[in-house]
Amino acid sequence: MAVSDAVQSAYQNRWFLIDENAQVLEDTDGKTAELSLSIRFAYLVFRAPGMLRLDIPIEVLEDDEEAFEPITLDGQSLRAVNEGELASAWFSNYYGKTVHLMKLHPEDHQALRLAKKNT
């Protein structure tokens, strides 16, 4: 399935994989290159060799500010919400270490998009 440029740009850099230290995951062994990601029926669909697919709803609104936690991206502290135990288990199993899928706070995502656009 092809993802249109408009859809892709709206969601690009909204989700990040982080390690147990709340740092963006560095792919030192090339496993990230083996992941496939598509958008289907308002879900992010992750696939990886030897794994069942993982579907994450895109438009879940987090209205509880306490659900957000800090992550570090390019030396900048941003707010993000953990996409849950199932996603953490899936990515941790795939990478063989603790990994969490985090979704940026809408305000931080917008600020990040603007910063990247201006560079």
PDB file of N, CA and C in Angstrom, residues 8-111:
ATOM      1  N   GLN A   8       1.657  11.105   4.612  1.00  0.00           N
ATOM      2  CA  GLN A   8       2.982  10.845   5.163  1.00  0.00           C
ATOM      3  C   GLN A   8       3.536  12.073   5.881  1.00  0.00           C
ATOM      4  N   SER A   9       3.441  13.235   5.260  1.00  0.00           N
ATOM      5  CA  SER A   9       4.014  14.435   5.876  1.00  0.00           C
ATOM      6  C   SER A   9       3.263  14.836   7.142  1.00  0.00           C
ATOM      7  N   ALA A  10       1.974  14.575   7.200  1.00  0.00           N
ATOM      8  CA  ALA A  10       1.197  14.921   8.390  1.00  0.00           C
ATOM      9  C   ALA A  10       1.621  14.110   9.606  1.00  0.00           C
ATOM     10  N   TYR A  11       2.085  12.892   9.382  1.00  0.00           N
ATOM     11  CA  TYR A  11       2.425  12.005  10.497  1.00  0.00           C
ATOM     12  C   TYR A  11       3.919  11.764  10.659  1.00  0.00           C
ATOM     13  N   GLN A  12       4.723  12.248   9.729  1.00  0.00           N
ATOM     14  CA  GLN A  12       6.164  12.026   9.804  1.00  0.00           C
ATOM     15  C   GLN A  12       6.730  12.629  11.084  1.00  0.00           C
ATOM     16  N   ASN A  13       7.592  11.893  11.744  1.00  0.00           N
ATOM     17  CA  ASN A  13       8.236  12.307  12.994  1.00  0.00           C
ATOM     18  C   ASN A  13       7.245  12.500  14.138  1.00  0.00           C
ATOM     19  N   ARG A  14       6.113  11.837  14.081  1.00  0.00           N
ATOM     20  CA  ARG A  14       5.145  11.890  15.187  1.00  0.00           C
ATOM     21  C   ARG A  14       5.437  10.789  16.195  1.00  0.00           C
ATOM     22  N   TRP A  15       5.958   9.660  15.723  1.00  0.00           N
ATOM     23  CA  TRP A  15       6.267   8.518  16.584  1.00  0.00           C
ATOM     24  C   TRP A  15       7.762   8.264  16.582  1.00  0.00           C
ATOM     25  N   PHE A  16       8.259   7.831  17.739  1.00  0.00           N
ATOM     26  CA  PHE A  16       9.670   7.497  17.876  1.00  0.00           C
ATOM     27  C   PHE A  16       9.812   6.245  18.718  1.00  0.00           C
ATOM     28  N   LEU A  17      10.862   5.503  18.462  1.00  0.00           N
ATOM     29  CA  LEU A  17      11.232   4.380  19.307  1.00  0.00           C
ATOM     30  C   LEU A  17      12.277   4.883  20.287  1.00  0.00           C
ATOM     31  N   ILE A  18      12.061   4.621  21.574  1.00  0.00           N
ATOM     32  CA  ILE A  18      13.029   5.052  22.578  1.00  0.00           C
ATOM     33  C   ILE A  18      13.496   3.852  23.387  1.00  0.00           C
ATOM     34  N   ASP A  19      14.673   4.010  23.991  1.00  0.00           N
ATOM     35  CA  ASP A  19      15.222   2.953  24.835  1.00  0.00           C
ATOM     36  C   ASP A  19      14.810   3.184  26.285  1.00  0.00           C
ATOM     37  N   GLU A  20      15.363   2.365  27.182  1.00  0.00           N
ATOM     38  CA  GLU A  20      14.990   2.451  28.600  1.00  0.00           C
ATOM     39  C   GLU A  20      15.453   3.753  29.255  1.00  0.00           C
ATOM     40  N   ASN A  21      16.315   4.522  28.585  1.00  0.00           N
ATOM     41  CA  ASN A  21      16.795   5.800  29.119  1.00  0.00           C
ATOM     42  C   ASN A  21      16.066   6.997  28.511  1.00  0.00           C
ATOM     43  N   ALA A  22      14.959   6.750  27.825  1.00  0.00           N
ATOM     44  CA  ALA A  22      14.144   7.789  27.173  1.00  0.00           C
ATOM     45  C   ALA A  22      14.919   8.523  26.086  1.00  0.00           C
ATOM     46  N   GLN A  23      15.882   7.837  25.481  1.00  0.00           N
ATOM     47  CA  GLN A  23      16.643   8.376  24.360  1.00  0.00           C
ATOM     48  C   GLN A  23      16.136   7.715  23.082  1.00  0.00           C
ATOM     49  N   VAL A  24      16.101   8.466  22.000  1.00  0.00           N
ATOM     50  CA  VAL A  24      15.679   7.889  20.728  1.00  0.00           C
ATOM     51  C   VAL A  24      16.605   6.730  20.386  1.00  0.00           C
ATOM     52  N   LEU A  25      16.005   5.627  19.981  1.00  0.00           N
ATOM     53  CA  LEU A  25      16.738   4.393  19.710  1.00  0.00           C
ATOM     54  C   LEU A  25      17.727   4.580  18.571  1.00  0.00           C
ATOM     55  N   GLU A  26      18.947   4.150  18.809  1.00  0.00           N
ATOM     56  CA  GLU A  26      19.954   4.134  17.752  1.00  0.00           C
ATOM     57  C   GLU A  26      20.015   2.721  17.205  1.00  0.00           C
ATOM     58  N   ASP A  27      19.895   2.592  15.909  1.00  0.00           N
ATOM     59  CA  ASP A  27      19.879   1.277  15.270  1.00  0.00           C
ATOM     60  C   ASP A  27      21.306   0.854  14.947  1.00  0.00           C
ATOM     61  N   THR A  28      21.949   0.215  15.906  1.00  0.00           N
ATOM     62  CA  THR A  28      23.349  -0.170  15.725  1.00  0.00           C
ATOM     63  C   THR A  28      23.513  -1.490  14.984  1.00  0.00           C
ATOM     64  N   ASP A  29      22.447  -2.288  14.918  1.00  0.00           N
ATOM     65  CA  ASP A  29      22.579  -3.598  14.263  1.00  0.00           C
ATOM     66  C   ASP A  29      21.746  -3.732  12.988  1.00  0.00           C
ATOM     67  N   GLY A  30      21.144  -2.653  12.507  1.00  0.00           N
ATOM     68  CA  GLY A  30      20.421  -2.673  11.239  1.00  0.00           C
ATOM     69  C   GLY A  30      19.029  -3.273  11.281  1.00  0.00           C
ATOM     70  N   LYS A  31      18.510  -3.577  12.472  1.00  0.00           N
ATOM     71  CA  LYS A  31      17.186  -4.204  12.556  1.00  0.00           C
ATOM     72  C   LYS A  31      16.062  -3.265  12.105  1.00  0.00           C
ATOM     73  N   THR A  32      16.238  -1.975  12.310  1.00  0.00           N
ATOM     74  CA  THR A  32      15.187  -1.034  11.927  1.00  0.00           C
ATOM     75  C   THR A  32      14.954  -1.063  10.421  1.00  0.00           C
ATOM     76  N   ALA A  33      15.989  -1.296   9.659  1.00  0.00           N
ATOM     77  CA  ALA A  33      15.857  -1.357   8.199  1.00  0.00           C
ATOM     78  C   ALA A  33      14.967  -2.513   7.758  1.00  0.00           C
ATOM     79  N   GLU A  34      14.817  -3.527   8.608  1.00  0.00           N
ATOM     80  CA  GLU A  34      13.982  -4.681   8.271  1.00  0.00           C
ATOM     81  C   GLU A  34      12.516  -4.475   8.630  1.00  0.00           C
ATOM     82  N   LEU A  35      12.201  -3.407   9.353  1.00  0.00           N
ATOM     83  CA  LEU A  35      10.810  -3.092   9.686  1.00  0.00           C
ATOM     84  C   LEU A  35      10.114  -2.513   8.469  1.00  0.00           C
ATOM     85  N   SER A  36       8.833  -2.837   8.315  1.00  0.00           N
ATOM     86  CA  SER A  36       8.046  -2.147   7.299  1.00  0.00           C
ATOM     87  C   SER A  36       6.897  -1.443   8.008  1.00  0.00           C
ATOM     88  N   LEU A  37       6.540  -0.292   7.488  1.00  0.00           N
ATOM     89  CA  LEU A  37       5.486   0.519   8.077  1.00  0.00           C
ATOM     90  C   LEU A  37       4.570   0.996   6.972  1.00  0.00           C
ATOM     91  N   SER A  38       3.272   0.853   7.204  1.00  0.00           N
ATOM     92  CA  SER A  38       2.285   1.397   6.280  1.00  0.00           C
ATOM     93  C   SER A  38       1.150   1.993   7.104  1.00  0.00           C
ATOM     94  N   ILE A  39       0.299   2.746   6.449  1.00  0.00           N
ATOM     95  CA  ILE A  39      -0.903   3.287   7.077  1.00  0.00           C
ATOM     96  C   ILE A  39      -2.080   2.642   6.382  1.00  0.00           C
ATOM     97  N   ARG A  40      -2.950   2.033   7.192  1.00  0.00           N
ATOM     98  CA  ARG A  40      -4.099   1.324   6.636  1.00  0.00           C
ATOM     99  C   ARG A  40      -5.301   1.520   7.557  1.00  0.00           C
ATOM    100  N   PHE A  41      -6.368   2.063   7.003  1.00  0.00           N
ATOM    101  CA  PHE A  41      -7.615   2.260   7.753  1.00  0.00           C
ATOM    102  C   PHE A  41      -7.367   2.970   9.083  1.00  0.00           C
ATOM    103  N   ALA A  42      -6.606   4.060   9.070  1.00  0.00           N
ATOM    104  CA  ALA A  42      -6.313   4.887  10.244  1.00  0.00           C
ATOM    105  C   ALA A  42      -5.480   4.161  11.304  1.00  0.00           C
ATOM    106  N   TYR A  43      -4.691   3.203  10.869  1.00  0.00           N
ATOM    107  CA  TYR A  43      -3.766   2.497  11.760  1.00  0.00           C
ATOM    108  C   TYR A  43      -2.365   2.536  11.171  1.00  0.00           C
ATOM    109  N   LEU A  44      -1.363   2.678  12.042  1.00  0.00           N
ATOM    110  CA  LEU A  44       0.011   2.389  11.650  1.00  0.00           C
ATOM    111  C   LEU A  44       0.135   0.876  11.667  1.00  0.00           C
ATOM    112  N   VAL A  45       0.671   0.298  10.623  1.00  0.00           N
ATOM    113  CA  VAL A  45       0.818  -1.156  10.544  1.00  0.00           C
ATOM    114  C   VAL A  45       2.310  -1.468  10.437  1.00  0.00           C
ATOM    115  N   PHE A  46       2.845  -2.078  11.499  1.00  0.00           N
ATOM    116  CA  PHE A  46       4.249  -2.474  11.528  1.00  0.00           C
ATOM    117  C   PHE A  46       4.350  -3.952  11.209  1.00  0.00           C
ATOM    118  N   ARG A  47       5.352  -4.289  10.404  1.00  0.00           N
ATOM    119  CA  ARG A  47       5.663  -5.688  10.110  1.00  0.00           C
ATOM    120  C   ARG A  47       7.168  -5.862  10.244  1.00  0.00           C
ATOM    121  N   ALA A  48       7.565  -7.062  10.712  1.00  0.00           N
ATOM    122  CA  ALA A  48       8.985  -7.389  10.846  1.00  0.00           C
ATOM    123  C   ALA A  48       9.142  -8.889  10.653  1.00  0.00           C
ATOM    124  N   PRO A  49      10.297  -9.310  10.159  1.00  0.00           N
ATOM    125  CA  PRO A  49      10.533 -10.744   9.952  1.00  0.00           C
ATOM    126  C   PRO A  49      10.333 -11.537  11.246  1.00  0.00           C
ATOM    127  N   GLY A  50       9.565 -12.617  11.146  1.00  0.00           N
ATOM    128  CA  GLY A  50       9.340 -13.495  12.290  1.00  0.00           C
ATOM    129  C   GLY A  50       8.358 -12.984  13.321  1.00  0.00           C
ATOM    130  N   MET A  51       7.673 -11.873  13.028  1.00  0.00           N
ATOM    131  CA  MET A  51       6.749 -11.264  13.985  1.00  0.00           C
ATOM    132  C   MET A  51       5.358 -11.164  13.371  1.00  0.00           C
ATOM    133  N   LEU A  52       4.336 -11.285  14.226  1.00  0.00           N
ATOM    134  CA  LEU A  52       2.987 -10.939  13.789  1.00  0.00           C
ATOM    135  C   LEU A  52       2.946  -9.433  13.568  1.00  0.00           C
ATOM    136  N   ARG A  53       2.039  -8.962  12.740  1.00  0.00           N
ATOM    137  CA  ARG A  53       1.974  -7.519  12.505  1.00  0.00           C
ATOM    138  C   ARG A  53       1.434  -6.819  13.750  1.00  0.00           C
ATOM    139  N   LEU A  54       1.765  -5.547  13.866  1.00  0.00           N
ATOM    140  CA  LEU A  54       1.322  -4.710  14.977  1.00  0.00           C
ATOM    141  C   LEU A  54       0.559  -3.531  14.397  1.00  0.00           C
ATOM    142  N   ASP A  55      -0.687  -3.339  14.836  1.00  0.00           N
ATOM    143  CA  ASP A  55      -1.526  -2.228  14.383  1.00  0.00           C
ATOM    144  C   ASP A  55      -1.701  -1.236  15.532  1.00  0.00           C
ATOM    145  N   ILE A  56      -1.398   0.018  15.268  1.00  0.00           N
ATOM    146  CA  ILE A  56      -1.520   1.084  16.268  1.00  0.00           C
ATOM    147  C   ILE A  56      -2.470   2.147  15.717  1.00  0.00           C
ATOM    148  N   PRO A  57      -3.577   2.460  16.429  1.00  0.00           N
ATOM    149  CA  PRO A  57      -4.477   3.508  15.939  1.00  0.00           C
ATOM    150  C   PRO A  57      -3.759   4.856  15.894  1.00  0.00           C
ATOM    151  N   ILE A  58      -3.990   5.585  14.820  1.00  0.00           N
ATOM    152  CA  ILE A  58      -3.287   6.852  14.613  1.00  0.00           C
ATOM    153  C   ILE A  58      -3.900   7.989  15.419  1.00  0.00           C
ATOM    154  N   GLU A  59      -5.194   8.108  15.408  1.00  0.00           N
ATOM    155  CA  GLU A  59      -5.858   9.308  15.923  1.00  0.00           C
ATOM    156  C   GLU A  59      -6.397   9.176  17.341  1.00  0.00           C
ATOM    157  N   VAL A  60      -5.675   8.533  18.224  1.00  0.00           N
ATOM    158  CA  VAL A  60      -6.087   8.483  19.625  1.00  0.00           C
ATOM    159  C   VAL A  60      -5.720   9.818  20.259  1.00  0.00           C
ATOM    160  N   LEU A  61      -6.692  10.466  20.864  1.00  0.00           N
ATOM    161  CA  LEU A  61      -6.451  11.762  21.494  1.00  0.00           C
ATOM    162  C   LEU A  61      -6.124  11.557  22.963  1.00  0.00           C
ATOM    163  N   GLU A  62      -5.003  12.073  23.374  1.00  0.00           N
ATOM    164  CA  GLU A  62      -4.610  12.022  24.777  1.00  0.00           C
ATOM    165  C   GLU A  62      -5.007  13.344  25.415  1.00  0.00           C
ATOM    166  N   ASP A  63      -5.995  13.302  26.289  1.00  0.00           N
ATOM    167  CA  ASP A  63      -6.452  14.539  26.912  1.00  0.00           C
ATOM    168  C   ASP A  63      -5.956  14.688  28.341  1.00  0.00           C
ATOM    169  N   ASP A  64      -5.169  13.727  28.810  1.00  0.00           N
ATOM    170  CA  ASP A  64      -4.617  13.781  30.158  1.00  0.00           C
ATOM    171  C   ASP A  64      -3.144  14.157  30.066  1.00  0.00           C
ATOM    172  N   GLU A  65      -2.823  15.379  30.444  1.00  0.00           N
ATOM    173  CA  GLU A  65      -1.434  15.849  30.359  1.00  0.00           C
ATOM    174  C   GLU A  65      -0.492  14.984  31.194  1.00  0.00           C
ATOM    175  N   GLU A  66      -1.014  14.335  32.236  1.00  0.00           N
ATOM    176  CA  GLU A  66      -0.167  13.492  33.080  1.00  0.00           C
ATOM    177  C   GLU A  66       0.270  12.215  32.370  1.00  0.00           C
ATOM    178  N   ALA A  67      -0.378  11.880  31.257  1.00  0.00           N
ATOM    179  CA  ALA A  67       0.001  10.682  30.504  1.00  0.00           C
ATOM    180  C   ALA A  67       1.296  10.895  29.726  1.00  0.00           C
ATOM    181  N   PHE A  68       1.681  12.147  29.527  1.00  0.00           N
ATOM    182  CA  PHE A  68       2.876  12.451  28.748  1.00  0.00           C
ATOM    183  C   PHE A  68       4.112  12.408  29.628  1.00  0.00           C
ATOM    184  N   GLU A  69       5.207  11.951  29.044  1.00  0.00           N
ATOM    185  CA  GLU A  69       6.484  11.896  29.749  1.00  0.00           C
ATOM    186  C   GLU A  69       7.564  12.480  28.846  1.00  0.00           C
ATOM    187  N   PRO A  70       8.667  12.927  29.451  1.00  0.00           N
ATOM    188  CA  PRO A  70       9.716  13.544  28.630  1.00  0.00           C
ATOM    189  C   PRO A  70      10.553  12.508  27.880  1.00  0.00           C
ATOM    190  N   ILE A  71      10.890  12.838  26.638  1.00  0.00           N
ATOM    191  CA  ILE A  71      11.874  12.075  25.877  1.00  0.00           C
ATOM    192  C   ILE A  71      12.882  13.080  25.329  1.00  0.00           C
ATOM    193  N   THR A  72      14.054  12.597  24.960  1.00  0.00           N
ATOM    194  CA  THR A  72      15.088  13.475  24.426  1.00  0.00           C
ATOM    195  C   THR A  72      15.306  13.172  22.958  1.00  0.00           C
ATOM    196  N   LEU A  73      15.210  14.202  22.138  1.00  0.00           N
ATOM    197  CA  LEU A  73      15.416  14.072  20.700  1.00  0.00           C
ATOM    198  C   LEU A  73      16.326  15.200  20.243  1.00  0.00           C
ATOM    199  N   ASP A  74      17.467  14.846  19.698  1.00  0.00           N
ATOM    200  CA  ASP A  74      18.447  15.840  19.253  1.00  0.00           C
ATOM    201  C   ASP A  74      18.767  16.852  20.353  1.00  0.00           C
ATOM    202  N   GLY A  75      18.892  16.368  21.584  1.00  0.00           N
ATOM    203  CA  GLY A  75      19.222  17.226  22.711  1.00  0.00           C
ATOM    204  C   GLY A  75      18.068  18.058  23.226  1.00  0.00           C
ATOM    205  N   GLN A  76      16.901  17.894  22.638  1.00  0.00           N
ATOM    206  CA  GLN A  76      15.718  18.673  23.008  1.00  0.00           C
ATOM    207  C   GLN A  76      14.767  17.791  23.803  1.00  0.00           C
ATOM    208  N   SER A  77      14.238  18.309  24.904  1.00  0.00           N
ATOM    209  CA  SER A  77      13.263  17.575  25.703  1.00  0.00           C
ATOM    210  C   SER A  77      11.867  17.811  25.129  1.00  0.00           C
ATOM    211  N   LEU A  78      11.182  16.716  24.802  1.00  0.00           N
ATOM    212  CA  LEU A  78       9.841  16.777  24.232  1.00  0.00           C
ATOM    213  C   LEU A  78       8.899  15.913  25.057  1.00  0.00           C
ATOM    214  N   ARG A  79       7.602  16.168  24.948  1.00  0.00           N
ATOM    215  CA  ARG A  79       6.599  15.364  25.642  1.00  0.00           C
ATOM    216  C   ARG A  79       6.052  14.299  24.698  1.00  0.00           C
ATOM    217  N   ALA A  80       5.906  13.090  25.233  1.00  0.00           N
ATOM    218  CA  ALA A  80       5.377  11.995  24.418  1.00  0.00           C
ATOM    219  C   ALA A  80       4.599  11.038  25.312  1.00  0.00           C
ATOM    220  N   VAL A  81       3.696  10.296  24.682  1.00  0.00           N
ATOM    221  CA  VAL A  81       2.916   9.292  25.403  1.00  0.00           C
ATOM    222  C   VAL A  81       3.326   7.917  24.890  1.00  0.00           C
ATOM    223  N   ASN A  82       3.433   6.972  25.809  1.00  0.00           N
ATOM    224  CA  ASN A  82       3.775   5.599  25.457  1.00  0.00           C
ATOM    225  C   ASN A  82       2.564   4.961  24.779  1.00  0.00           C
ATOM    226  N   GLU A  83       2.785   4.285  23.666  1.00  0.00           N
ATOM    227  CA  GLU A  83       1.688   3.662  22.918  1.00  0.00           C
ATOM    228  C   GLU A  83       1.214   2.344  23.536  1.00  0.00           C
ATOM    229  N   GLY A  84       1.718   2.005  24.702  1.00  0.00           N
ATOM    230  CA  GLY A  84       1.152   0.893  25.447  1.00  0.00           C
ATOM    231  C   GLY A  84       2.033  -0.334  25.572  1.00  0.00           C
ATOM    232  N   GLU A  85       1.569  -1.232  26.436  1.00  0.00           N
ATOM    233  CA  GLU A  85       2.328  -2.438  26.753  1.00  0.00           C
ATOM    234  C   GLU A  85       2.481  -3.368  25.558  1.00  0.00           C
ATOM    235  N   LEU A  86       1.443  -3.503  24.742  1.00  0.00           N
ATOM    236  CA  LEU A  86       1.527  -4.392  23.581  1.00  0.00           C
ATOM    237  C   LEU A  86       2.607  -3.906  22.612  1.00  0.00           C
ATOM    238  N   ALA A  87       2.609  -2.610  22.315  1.00  0.00           N
ATOM    239  CA  ALA A  87       3.631  -2.060  21.419  1.00  0.00           C
ATOM    240  C   ALA A  87       5.018  -2.206  22.032  1.00  0.00           C
ATOM    241  N   SER A  88       5.146  -1.927  23.325  1.00  0.00           N
ATOM    242  CA  SER A  88       6.448  -2.075  23.989  1.00  0.00           C
ATOM    243  C   SER A  88       6.924  -3.518  23.943  1.00  0.00           C
ATOM    244  N   ALA A  89       6.023  -4.461  24.195  1.00  0.00           N
ATOM    245  CA  ALA A  89       6.399  -5.880  24.147  1.00  0.00           C
ATOM    246  C   ALA A  89       6.810  -6.284  22.732  1.00  0.00           C
ATOM    247  N   TRP A  90       6.070  -5.823  21.734  1.00  0.00           N
ATOM    248  CA  TRP A  90       6.363  -6.171  20.342  1.00  0.00           C
ATOM    249  C   TRP A  90       7.751  -5.671  19.942  1.00  0.00           C
ATOM    250  N   PHE A  91       8.019  -4.377  20.186  1.00  0.00           N
ATOM    251  CA  PHE A  91       9.314  -3.809  19.805  1.00  0.00           C
ATOM    252  C   PHE A  91      10.450  -4.360  20.662  1.00  0.00           C
ATOM    253  N   SER A  92      10.202  -4.572  21.952  1.00  0.00           N
ATOM    254  CA  SER A  92      11.239  -5.146  22.816  1.00  0.00           C
ATOM    255  C   SER A  92      11.587  -6.559  22.378  1.00  0.00           C
ATOM    256  N   ASN A  93      10.589  -7.332  22.006  1.00  0.00           N
ATOM    257  CA  ASN A  93      10.833  -8.686  21.504  1.00  0.00           C
ATOM    258  C   ASN A  93      11.634  -8.634  20.203  1.00  0.00           C
ATOM    259  N   TYR A  94      11.273  -7.736  19.328  1.00  0.00           N
ATOM    260  CA  TYR A  94      11.955  -7.629  18.042  1.00  0.00           C
ATOM    261  C   TYR A  94      13.421  -7.212  18.206  1.00  0.00           C
ATOM    262  N   TYR A  95      13.666  -6.204  19.026  1.00  0.00           N
ATOM    263  CA  TYR A  95      15.027  -5.689  19.193  1.00  0.00           C
ATOM    264  C   TYR A  95      15.846  -6.471  20.226  1.00  0.00           C
ATOM    265  N   GLY A  96      15.178  -7.247  21.078  1.00  0.00           N
ATOM    266  CA  GLY A  96      15.897  -7.996  22.103  1.00  0.00           C
ATOM    267  C   GLY A  96      16.349  -7.136  23.273  1.00  0.00           C
ATOM    268  N   LYS A  97      15.720  -5.993  23.445  1.00  0.00           N
ATOM    269  CA  LYS A  97      15.998  -5.089  24.564  1.00  0.00           C
ATOM    270  C   LYS A  97      14.770  -4.212  24.758  1.00  0.00           C
ATOM    271  N   THR A  98      14.718  -3.490  25.857  1.00  0.00           N
ATOM    272  CA  THR A  98      13.559  -2.657  26.153  1.00  0.00           C
ATOM    273  C   THR A  98      13.457  -1.500  25.162  1.00  0.00           C
ATOM    274  N   VAL A  99      12.331  -1.462  24.455  1.00  0.00           N
ATOM    275  CA  VAL A  99      12.064  -0.407  23.470  1.00  0.00           C
ATOM    276  C   VAL A  99      10.592  -0.019  23.587  1.00  0.00           C
ATOM    277  N   HIS A 100      10.333   1.282  23.575  1.00  0.00           N
ATOM    278  CA  HIS A 100       8.966   1.795  23.655  1.00  0.00           C
ATOM    279  C   HIS A 100       8.652   2.616  22.410  1.00  0.00           C
ATOM    280  N   LEU A 101       7.420   2.489  21.928  1.00  0.00           N
ATOM    281  CA  LEU A 101       6.922   3.332  20.847  1.00  0.00           C
ATOM    282  C   LEU A 101       6.236   4.527  21.495  1.00  0.00           C
ATOM    283  N   MET A 102       6.733   5.721  21.185  1.00  0.00           N
ATOM    284  CA  MET A 102       6.221   6.934  21.801  1.00  0.00           C
ATOM    285  C   MET A 102       5.635   7.855  20.738  1.00  0.00           C
ATOM    286  N   LYS A 103       4.525   8.487  21.097  1.00  0.00           N
ATOM    287  CA  LYS A 103       3.855   9.439  20.202  1.00  0.00           C
ATOM    288  C   LYS A 103       4.003  10.839  20.794  1.00  0.00           C
ATOM    289  N   LEU A 104       4.524  11.754  19.996  1.00  0.00           N
ATOM    290  CA  LEU A 104       4.748  13.116  20.478  1.00  0.00           C
ATOM    291  C   LEU A 104       3.444  13.838  20.795  1.00  0.00           C
ATOM    292  N   HIS A 105       3.518  14.695  21.798  1.00  0.00           N
ATOM    293  CA  HIS A 105       2.424  15.609  22.116  1.00  0.00           C
ATOM    294  C   HIS A 105       2.157  16.446  20.856  1.00  0.00           C
ATOM    295  N   PRO A 106       0.898  16.718  20.515  1.00  0.00           N
ATOM    296  CA  PRO A 106       0.597  17.469  19.288  1.00  0.00           C
ATOM    297  C   PRO A 106       1.338  18.807  19.182  1.00  0.00           C
ATOM    298  N   GLU A 107       1.464  19.543  20.282  1.00  0.00           N
ATOM    299  CA  GLU A 107       2.172  20.824  20.235  1.00  0.00           C
ATOM    300  C   GLU A 107       3.656  20.625  19.947  1.00  0.00           C
ATOM    301  N   ASP A 108       4.259  19.605  20.560  1.00  0.00           N
ATOM    302  CA  ASP A 108       5.678  19.337  20.330  1.00  0.00           C
ATOM    303  C   ASP A 108       5.907  18.823  18.915  1.00  0.00           C
ATOM    304  N   HIS A 109       4.962  18.040  18.394  1.00  0.00           N
ATOM    305  CA  HIS A 109       5.087  17.552  17.021  1.00  0.00           C
ATOM    306  C   HIS A 109       5.038  18.723  16.048  1.00  0.00           C
ATOM    307  N   GLN A 110       4.122  19.644  16.262  1.00  0.00           N
ATOM    308  CA  GLN A 110       4.013  20.815  15.384  1.00  0.00           C
ATOM    309  C   GLN A 110       5.284  21.654  15.451  1.00  0.00           C
ATOM    310  N   ALA A 111       5.816  21.869  16.652  1.00  0.00           N
ATOM    311  CA  ALA A 111       7.048  22.651  16.799  1.00  0.00           C
ATOM    312  C   ALA A 111       8.215  21.951  16.109  1.00  0.00           C
TER     313      ALA A 111
END
